[in-house]
Amino acid sequence: MPAADTPNAQEPVLYELDEGIAALTLNRPRSLNSLDLVTVDGLVNGLNRAVAEGARVVTLTGAGRAFCSGADLSGALNYRDTSGQVDIGTPMRTHYHRLMHQIDTLPIPLVTGINGMAAGGGMSLALCADIAVAARSAQFRQTFVDMGLIPDMGATALLPSKVGRARTRGMALLGTTIDADTALAWGMVWQVVEDADLSEQVRHVATRLAEKPAEAVYETRRALDHGEHCTFADQLEYETTVQDQLGRQPAFAAAVERFLNKGSRPTSSR
C-alpha cells in the first residue's frame, strides 16, 4: 500500500509515496493553486520528505482546473520594510528562492503535469522540471510586466534556454498566452496529451524514470546542466570523467552482460 497522507482540503500541498514515486499536488483549486508562503513551504517540505523517504522520482500537478496561477497577491502589499515601503524582496529570498534552489539541486528527477493555466511563477514551476507533460488545456503566460514587475522564480534563465531570445522577449514583454501545442513546438514541454490522460501519462513517465539506474539518471541530469555553462571541449572532458565513474558501477556491467547473453543492445523506448 502507498504511504499516503489522508486527503485534507486544508492542506495546500498533498503528498503520496507509491512504488518509489512521490506525488505532490498543489491543493488550492479555489485560487487556481496560487502560491502563498504556506504553499511554498509545503512544496519545500514535500520535496525534502520525498528524498528522505527514498523516492526515485517526484511528480508535481495541480488540483482543479489550473496548474498554478503564480504568486498569491491577496497579501502582497502586507510585506513592508522598516520604513513602511512594500517589500516583496524579502519573501522572495526567504521562501520562493529556497524552493527554486531546492528544485535545481534535487537529487532525483522532477516530472510536472500541467493542466490549465501556468502563469507567472507558476510557469517557472512548471518548466523547471526535468520532464514537463502538458494537458491539451494547458496555457502558459508571463504576467509580470502588466503588474509593473519582471519575470521571476528563474523565468529569465529558464525561458531563454528553452525557447530562445526572440520568443522569450515576446512572452515577457507582451504577456501573450501560449497554448499547449505552441509550447510543444517551442520546446517548453516534452509531450501534450488529452486532459483525461494527463495523470496516467505523468505516472507512466515517472515509472519509466524510476526503473532506470538511479546513479545514471542523476549524472545525466547534472551533465546536461553542466553543458549549458561551459565550452564544448570542457564538456567532453566532463563527460569522460563521469562516464569512467559510471563504467565501474554494477548497472553498466549488468547491461553489458545482457548484451552478451541476448545478442541485442540495451534499448531505450522513445
mmCIF file of C-alpha atoms in Angstrom:
data_model
loop_
_atom_site.group_PDB
_atom_site.id
_atom_site.type_symbol
_atom_site.label_atom_id
_atom_site.label_comp_id
_atom_site.label_asym_id
_atom_site.label_seq_id
_atom_site.Cartn_x
_atom_site.Cartn_y
_atom_site.Cartn_z
ATOM 1 C CA MET A 1 0.000 0.000 0.000
ATOM 2 C CA PRO A 2 1.263 3.536 -0.714
ATOM 3 C CA ALA A 3 2.448 5.668 2.153
ATOM 4 C CA ALA A 4 -0.032 8.489 1.741
ATOM 5 C CA ASP A 5 -1.330 11.367 3.769
ATOM 6 C CA THR A 6 -5.035 11.395 4.481
ATOM 7 C CA PRO A 7 -6.507 13.865 1.948
ATOM 8 C CA ASN A 8 -7.288 17.120 3.657
ATOM 9 C CA ALA A 9 -8.889 20.051 1.885
ATOM 10 C CA GLN A 10 -6.945 22.374 4.190
ATOM 11 C CA GLU A 11 -3.542 21.115 3.141
ATOM 12 C CA PRO A 12 -2.086 23.347 0.399
ATOM 13 C CA VAL A 13 0.164 20.538 -0.861
ATOM 14 C CA LEU A 14 -0.821 16.870 -0.863
ATOM 15 C CA TYR A 15 1.829 14.150 -0.666
ATOM 16 C CA GLU A 16 1.744 10.474 -1.611
ATOM 17 C CA LEU A 17 4.571 7.963 -1.982
ATOM 18 C CA ASP A 18 3.895 4.846 -4.031
ATOM 19 C CA GLU A 19 6.414 2.462 -5.602
ATOM 20 C CA GLY A 20 9.245 4.961 -5.424
ATOM 21 C CA ILE A 21 7.233 7.858 -6.899
ATOM 22 C CA ALA A 22 6.437 10.819 -4.655
ATOM 23 C CA ALA A 23 3.380 12.664 -5.951
ATOM 24 C CA LEU A 24 2.965 16.297 -4.882
ATOM 25 C CA THR A 25 -0.301 18.053 -5.698
ATOM 26 C CA LEU A 26 -0.922 21.769 -5.331
ATOM 27 C CA ASN A 27 -4.227 21.804 -3.474
ATOM 28 C CA ARG A 28 -5.645 25.319 -3.605
ATOM 29 C CA PRO A 29 -8.067 24.958 -6.522
ATOM 30 C CA ARG A 30 -10.246 27.901 -5.472
ATOM 31 C CA SER A 31 -7.308 30.263 -6.042
ATOM 32 C CA LEU A 32 -6.110 28.307 -9.092
ATOM 33 C CA ASN A 33 -3.323 26.903 -6.909
ATOM 34 C CA SER A 34 -1.699 30.264 -6.325
ATOM 35 C CA LEU A 35 1.490 30.284 -4.276
ATOM 36 C CA ASP A 36 1.378 31.817 -0.830
ATOM 37 C CA LEU A 37 4.203 31.303 1.654
ATOM 38 C CA VAL A 38 2.480 28.366 3.342
ATOM 39 C CA THR A 39 2.123 26.609 -0.007
ATOM 40 C CA VAL A 40 5.744 27.285 -0.911
ATOM 41 C CA ASP A 41 6.792 25.829 2.440
ATOM 42 C CA GLY A 42 4.562 22.833 1.736
ATOM 43 C CA LEU A 43 6.368 22.211 -1.541
ATOM 44 C CA VAL A 44 9.771 22.516 0.144
ATOM 45 C CA ASN A 45 8.712 20.093 2.868
ATOM 46 C CA GLY A 46 7.252 17.683 0.325
ATOM 47 C CA LEU A 47 10.462 17.619 -1.708
ATOM 48 C CA ASN A 48 12.530 17.097 1.432
ATOM 49 C CA ARG A 49 10.241 14.283 2.512
ATOM 50 C CA ALA A 50 10.446 12.602 -0.898
ATOM 51 C CA VAL A 51 14.237 12.492 -0.745
ATOM 52 C CA ALA A 52 14.289 11.388 2.909
ATOM 53 C CA GLU A 53 11.845 8.554 2.203
ATOM 54 C CA GLY A 54 13.896 7.248 -0.703
ATOM 55 C CA ALA A 55 11.702 8.302 -3.628
ATOM 56 C CA ARG A 56 13.290 7.846 -7.044
ATOM 57 C CA VAL A 57 11.083 10.411 -8.826
ATOM 58 C CA VAL A 58 8.869 13.348 -7.832
ATOM 59 C CA THR A 59 5.763 14.403 -9.749
ATOM 60 C CA LEU A 60 4.028 17.762 -9.360
ATOM 61 C CA THR A 61 0.489 18.503 -10.511
ATOM 62 C CA GLY A 62 -2.296 20.936 -9.670
ATOM 63 C CA ALA A 63 -5.762 20.152 -8.340
ATOM 64 C CA GLY A 64 -8.785 21.515 -10.166
ATOM 65 C CA ARG A 65 -8.720 23.470 -13.414
ATOM 66 C CA ALA A 66 -5.250 25.045 -13.236
ATOM 67 C CA PHE A 67 -1.686 24.020 -12.571
ATOM 68 C CA CYS A 68 -0.615 27.219 -10.797
ATOM 69 C CA SER A 69 -1.660 30.836 -11.335
ATOM 70 C CA GLY A 70 1.527 32.253 -9.798
ATOM 71 C CA ALA A 71 2.043 34.119 -6.561
ATOM 72 C CA ASP A 72 -0.949 34.768 -4.324
ATOM 73 C CA LEU A 73 -1.361 38.552 -4.459
ATOM 74 C CA SER A 74 -4.009 38.765 -1.751
ATOM 75 C CA GLY A 75 -1.424 39.688 0.863
ATOM 76 C CA ALA A 76 1.336 41.062 -1.351
ATOM 77 C CA LEU A 77 1.025 44.629 -0.057
ATOM 78 C CA ASN A 78 1.291 43.440 3.547
ATOM 79 C CA TYR A 79 5.027 42.842 3.290
ATOM 80 C CA ARG A 80 6.719 46.039 4.476
ATOM 81 C CA ASP A 81 10.248 47.026 5.368
ATOM 82 C CA THR A 82 11.175 49.092 8.402
ATOM 83 C CA SER A 83 10.388 52.296 6.548
ATOM 84 C CA GLY A 84 6.899 51.119 5.646
ATOM 85 C CA GLN A 85 7.646 50.561 1.954
ATOM 86 C CA VAL A 86 6.288 47.473 0.204
ATOM 87 C CA ASP A 87 8.897 44.722 0.476
ATOM 88 C CA ILE A 88 8.430 41.721 -1.805
ATOM 89 C CA GLY A 89 12.163 41.031 -1.977
ATOM 90 C CA THR A 90 12.344 39.507 1.497
ATOM 91 C CA PRO A 91 9.688 36.785 0.999
ATOM 92 C CA MET A 92 11.214 36.035 -2.389
ATOM 93 C CA ARG A 93 14.615 35.422 -0.819
ATOM 94 C CA THR A 94 13.357 33.519 2.227
ATOM 95 C CA HIS A 95 10.734 31.332 0.522
ATOM 96 C CA TYR A 96 10.462 31.363 -3.279
ATOM 97 C CA HIS A 97 14.212 31.290 -3.879
ATOM 98 C CA ARG A 98 14.583 28.494 -1.377
ATOM 99 C CA LEU A 99 12.062 26.422 -3.332
ATOM 100 C CA MET A 100 13.659 27.027 -6.706
ATOM 101 C CA HIS A 101 17.165 26.356 -5.388
ATOM 102 C CA GLN A 102 15.877 23.114 -3.912
ATOM 103 C CA ILE A 103 14.377 22.032 -7.232
ATOM 104 C CA ASP A 104 17.569 22.998 -9.042
ATOM 105 C CA THR A 105 19.654 20.765 -6.766
ATOM 106 C CA LEU A 106 17.096 17.974 -6.333
ATOM 107 C CA PRO A 107 18.960 14.636 -6.435
ATOM 108 C CA ILE A 108 16.022 12.873 -8.113
ATOM 109 C CA PRO A 109 14.130 13.869 -11.280
ATOM 110 C CA LEU A 110 11.005 16.008 -11.260
ATOM 111 C CA VAL A 111 8.086 15.480 -13.656
ATOM 112 C CA THR A 112 5.363 18.124 -13.915
ATOM 113 C CA GLY A 113 1.836 17.527 -15.189
ATOM 114 C CA ILE A 114 0.431 20.847 -16.381
ATOM 115 C CA ASN A 115 -3.315 21.349 -16.730
ATOM 116 C CA GLY A 116 -4.954 24.685 -17.382
ATOM 117 C CA MET A 117 -3.101 27.884 -16.589
ATOM 118 C CA ALA A 118 0.548 28.063 -15.600
ATOM 119 C CA ALA A 119 1.106 31.780 -15.127
ATOM 120 C CA GLY A 120 3.890 33.917 -13.702
ATOM 121 C CA GLY A 121 5.801 31.962 -11.084
ATOM 122 C CA GLY A 122 3.547 29.002 -11.822
ATOM 123 C CA MET A 123 5.024 28.883 -15.295
ATOM 124 C CA SER A 124 8.518 28.788 -13.821
ATOM 125 C CA LEU A 125 7.427 25.979 -11.532
ATOM 126 C CA ALA A 126 6.045 24.036 -14.487
ATOM 127 C CA LEU A 127 9.099 24.464 -16.696
ATOM 128 C CA CYS A 128 11.839 23.807 -14.135
ATOM 129 C CA ALA A 129 11.036 20.095 -14.291
ATOM 130 C CA ASP A 130 13.277 17.541 -15.913
ATOM 131 C CA ILE A 131 10.278 16.415 -17.968
ATOM 132 C CA ALA A 132 7.118 18.510 -18.399
ATOM 133 C CA VAL A 133 3.909 16.910 -19.683
ATOM 134 C CA ALA A 134 1.117 19.291 -20.681
ATOM 135 C CA ALA A 135 -2.590 18.640 -20.986
ATOM 136 C CA ARG A 136 -4.339 19.971 -24.068
ATOM 137 C CA SER A 137 -5.901 22.639 -21.811
ATOM 138 C CA ALA A 138 -2.526 23.933 -20.618
ATOM 139 C CA GLN A 139 -1.755 27.619 -21.103
ATOM 140 C CA PHE A 140 1.435 29.489 -20.304
ATOM 141 C CA ARG A 141 1.694 33.194 -19.602
ATOM 142 C CA GLN A 142 4.235 35.646 -18.228
ATOM 143 C CA THR A 143 2.044 38.101 -16.339
ATOM 144 C CA PHE A 144 4.685 40.212 -14.621
ATOM 145 C CA VAL A 145 5.121 43.222 -16.915
ATOM 146 C CA ASP A 146 1.426 44.132 -16.658
ATOM 147 C CA MET A 147 1.892 44.301 -12.883
ATOM 148 C CA GLY A 148 4.956 46.521 -13.129
ATOM 149 C CA LEU A 149 7.361 43.672 -12.345
ATOM 150 C CA ILE A 150 9.890 41.450 -14.117
ATOM 151 C CA PRO A 151 9.639 37.663 -14.564
ATOM 152 C CA ASP A 152 10.959 35.835 -11.512
ATOM 153 C CA MET A 153 11.395 32.385 -9.934
ATOM 154 C CA GLY A 154 14.101 31.808 -12.520
ATOM 155 C CA ALA A 155 12.000 32.624 -15.582
ATOM 156 C CA THR A 156 14.646 34.933 -17.074
ATOM 157 C CA ALA A 157 17.032 31.959 -17.109
ATOM 158 C CA LEU A 158 14.584 29.131 -17.832
ATOM 159 C CA LEU A 159 12.813 30.671 -20.805
ATOM 160 C CA PRO A 160 15.825 31.723 -22.923
ATOM 161 C CA SER A 161 17.362 28.268 -22.522
ATOM 162 C CA LYS A 162 14.150 26.646 -23.758
ATOM 163 C CA VAL A 163 12.699 28.947 -26.413
ATOM 164 C CA GLY A 164 15.439 31.432 -27.358
ATOM 165 C CA ARG A 165 15.789 35.192 -27.179
ATOM 166 C CA ALA A 166 13.018 36.309 -29.539
ATOM 167 C CA ARG A 167 10.270 34.149 -28.079
ATOM 168 C CA THR A 168 11.331 34.872 -24.514
ATOM 169 C CA ARG A 169 11.159 38.615 -25.060
ATOM 170 C CA GLY A 170 7.812 38.345 -26.800
ATOM 171 C CA MET A 171 6.327 36.384 -23.930
ATOM 172 C CA ALA A 172 7.897 38.508 -21.198
ATOM 173 C CA LEU A 173 7.154 41.915 -22.705
ATOM 174 C CA LEU A 174 3.750 41.272 -24.278
ATOM 175 C CA GLY A 175 2.288 38.831 -21.752
ATOM 176 C CA THR A 176 0.855 36.717 -24.561
ATOM 177 C CA THR A 177 -0.800 33.444 -23.584
ATOM 178 C CA ILE A 178 0.818 30.387 -25.191
ATOM 179 C CA ASP A 179 -1.259 27.245 -25.720
ATOM 180 C CA ALA A 180 -0.088 23.675 -25.237
ATOM 181 C CA ASP A 181 0.638 22.924 -28.897
ATOM 182 C CA THR A 182 2.733 26.076 -29.229
ATOM 183 C CA ALA A 183 4.586 25.198 -26.029
ATOM 184 C CA LEU A 184 5.384 21.800 -27.522
ATOM 185 C CA ALA A 185 6.547 23.299 -30.820
ATOM 186 C CA TRP A 186 8.763 25.771 -28.959
ATOM 187 C CA GLY A 187 10.374 23.096 -26.785
ATOM 188 C CA MET A 188 8.822 24.193 -23.496
ATOM 189 C CA VAL A 189 7.307 20.769 -22.765
ATOM 190 C CA TRP A 190 8.086 17.151 -23.625
ATOM 191 C CA GLN A 191 4.569 15.988 -24.517
ATOM 192 C CA VAL A 192 0.997 17.172 -24.946
ATOM 193 C CA VAL A 193 -1.787 14.747 -24.074
ATOM 194 C CA GLU A 194 -5.541 14.936 -23.717
ATOM 195 C CA ASP A 195 -6.678 16.217 -20.338
ATOM 196 C CA ALA A 196 -8.242 12.890 -19.407
ATOM 197 C CA ASP A 197 -4.891 11.166 -19.984
ATOM 198 C CA LEU A 198 -2.658 13.591 -18.075
ATOM 199 C CA SER A 199 -2.494 11.776 -14.724
ATOM 200 C CA GLU A 200 -1.860 8.425 -16.375
ATOM 201 C CA GLN A 201 0.868 9.807 -18.639
ATOM 202 C CA VAL A 202 2.645 11.623 -15.804
ATOM 203 C CA ARG A 203 2.620 8.392 -13.841
ATOM 204 C CA HIS A 204 3.887 6.477 -16.885
ATOM 205 C CA VAL A 205 6.803 8.858 -17.386
ATOM 206 C CA ALA A 206 7.641 8.777 -13.676
ATOM 207 C CA THR A 207 7.529 4.981 -13.625
ATOM 208 C CA ARG A 208 9.918 4.775 -16.567
ATOM 209 C CA LEU A 209 12.323 7.104 -14.787
ATOM 210 C CA ALA A 210 12.070 5.160 -11.540
ATOM 211 C CA GLU A 211 13.069 1.971 -13.370
ATOM 212 C CA LYS A 212 16.296 3.477 -14.754
ATOM 213 C CA PRO A 213 19.634 3.136 -12.906
ATOM 214 C CA ALA A 214 19.385 5.906 -10.303
ATOM 215 C CA GLU A 215 23.017 6.985 -10.484
ATOM 216 C CA ALA A 216 22.903 7.253 -14.272
ATOM 217 C CA VAL A 217 19.720 9.342 -14.083
ATOM 218 C CA TYR A 218 21.325 11.674 -11.545
ATOM 219 C CA GLU A 219 24.560 12.081 -13.513
ATOM 220 C CA THR A 220 22.715 12.613 -16.800
ATOM 221 C CA ARG A 221 20.732 15.462 -15.276
ATOM 222 C CA ARG A 222 23.883 17.036 -13.837
ATOM 223 C CA ALA A 223 25.786 16.626 -17.122
ATOM 224 C CA LEU A 224 23.033 18.353 -19.085
ATOM 225 C CA ASP A 225 23.079 21.237 -16.596
ATOM 226 C CA HIS A 226 26.871 21.440 -16.754
ATOM 227 C CA GLY A 227 26.838 21.555 -20.554
ATOM 228 C CA GLU A 228 24.856 24.804 -20.536
ATOM 229 C CA HIS A 229 27.702 26.700 -18.868
ATOM 230 C CA CYS A 230 30.978 25.506 -20.365
ATOM 231 C CA THR A 231 32.878 25.100 -23.611
ATOM 232 C CA PHE A 232 32.454 22.052 -25.816
ATOM 233 C CA ALA A 233 35.993 20.892 -25.003
ATOM 234 C CA ASP A 234 35.344 21.197 -21.273
ATOM 235 C CA GLN A 235 32.111 19.255 -21.632
ATOM 236 C CA LEU A 236 33.884 16.430 -23.455
ATOM 237 C CA GLU A 237 36.261 16.087 -20.521
ATOM 238 C CA TYR A 238 33.394 16.282 -18.036
ATOM 239 C CA GLU A 239 31.552 13.510 -19.894
ATOM 240 C CA THR A 240 34.668 11.346 -19.919
ATOM 241 C CA THR A 241 35.209 11.733 -16.176
ATOM 242 C CA VAL A 242 31.623 10.859 -15.299
ATOM 243 C CA GLN A 243 31.447 8.059 -17.868
ATOM 244 C CA ASP A 244 34.560 6.465 -16.390
ATOM 245 C CA GLN A 245 32.956 6.548 -12.942
ATOM 246 C CA LEU A 246 29.681 5.051 -14.167
ATOM 247 C CA GLY A 247 31.505 2.405 -16.185
ATOM 248 C CA ARG A 248 32.813 0.966 -12.923
ATOM 249 C CA GLN A 249 29.319 0.555 -11.480
ATOM 250 C CA PRO A 250 27.180 -2.623 -11.414
ATOM 251 C CA ALA A 251 24.498 -1.161 -13.717
ATOM 252 C CA PHE A 252 26.908 -0.944 -16.648
ATOM 253 C CA ALA A 253 28.330 -4.405 -16.045
ATOM 254 C CA ALA A 254 24.801 -5.832 -15.934
ATOM 255 C CA ALA A 255 23.885 -4.060 -19.192
ATOM 256 C CA VAL A 256 26.949 -5.497 -20.947
ATOM 257 C CA GLU A 257 26.109 -8.927 -19.593
ATOM 258 C CA ARG A 258 22.575 -8.672 -21.001
ATOM 259 C CA PHE A 259 24.002 -7.606 -24.351
ATOM 260 C CA LEU A 260 26.396 -10.542 -24.492
ATOM 261 C CA ASN A 261 23.821 -13.086 -23.335
ATOM 262 C CA LYS A 262 20.927 -11.950 -25.521
ATOM 263 C CA GLY A 263 22.836 -10.726 -28.519
ATOM 264 C CA SER A 264 20.998 -7.431 -28.559
ATOM 265 C CA ARG A 265 21.864 -3.961 -27.425
ATOM 266 C CA PRO A 266 20.217 -2.449 -24.329
ATOM 267 C CA THR A 267 17.288 -0.491 -25.680
ATOM 268 C CA SER A 268 15.576 2.702 -24.637
ATOM 269 C CA SER A 269 11.980 3.374 -25.607
ATOM 270 C CA ARG A 270 11.188 6.778 -27.007
#
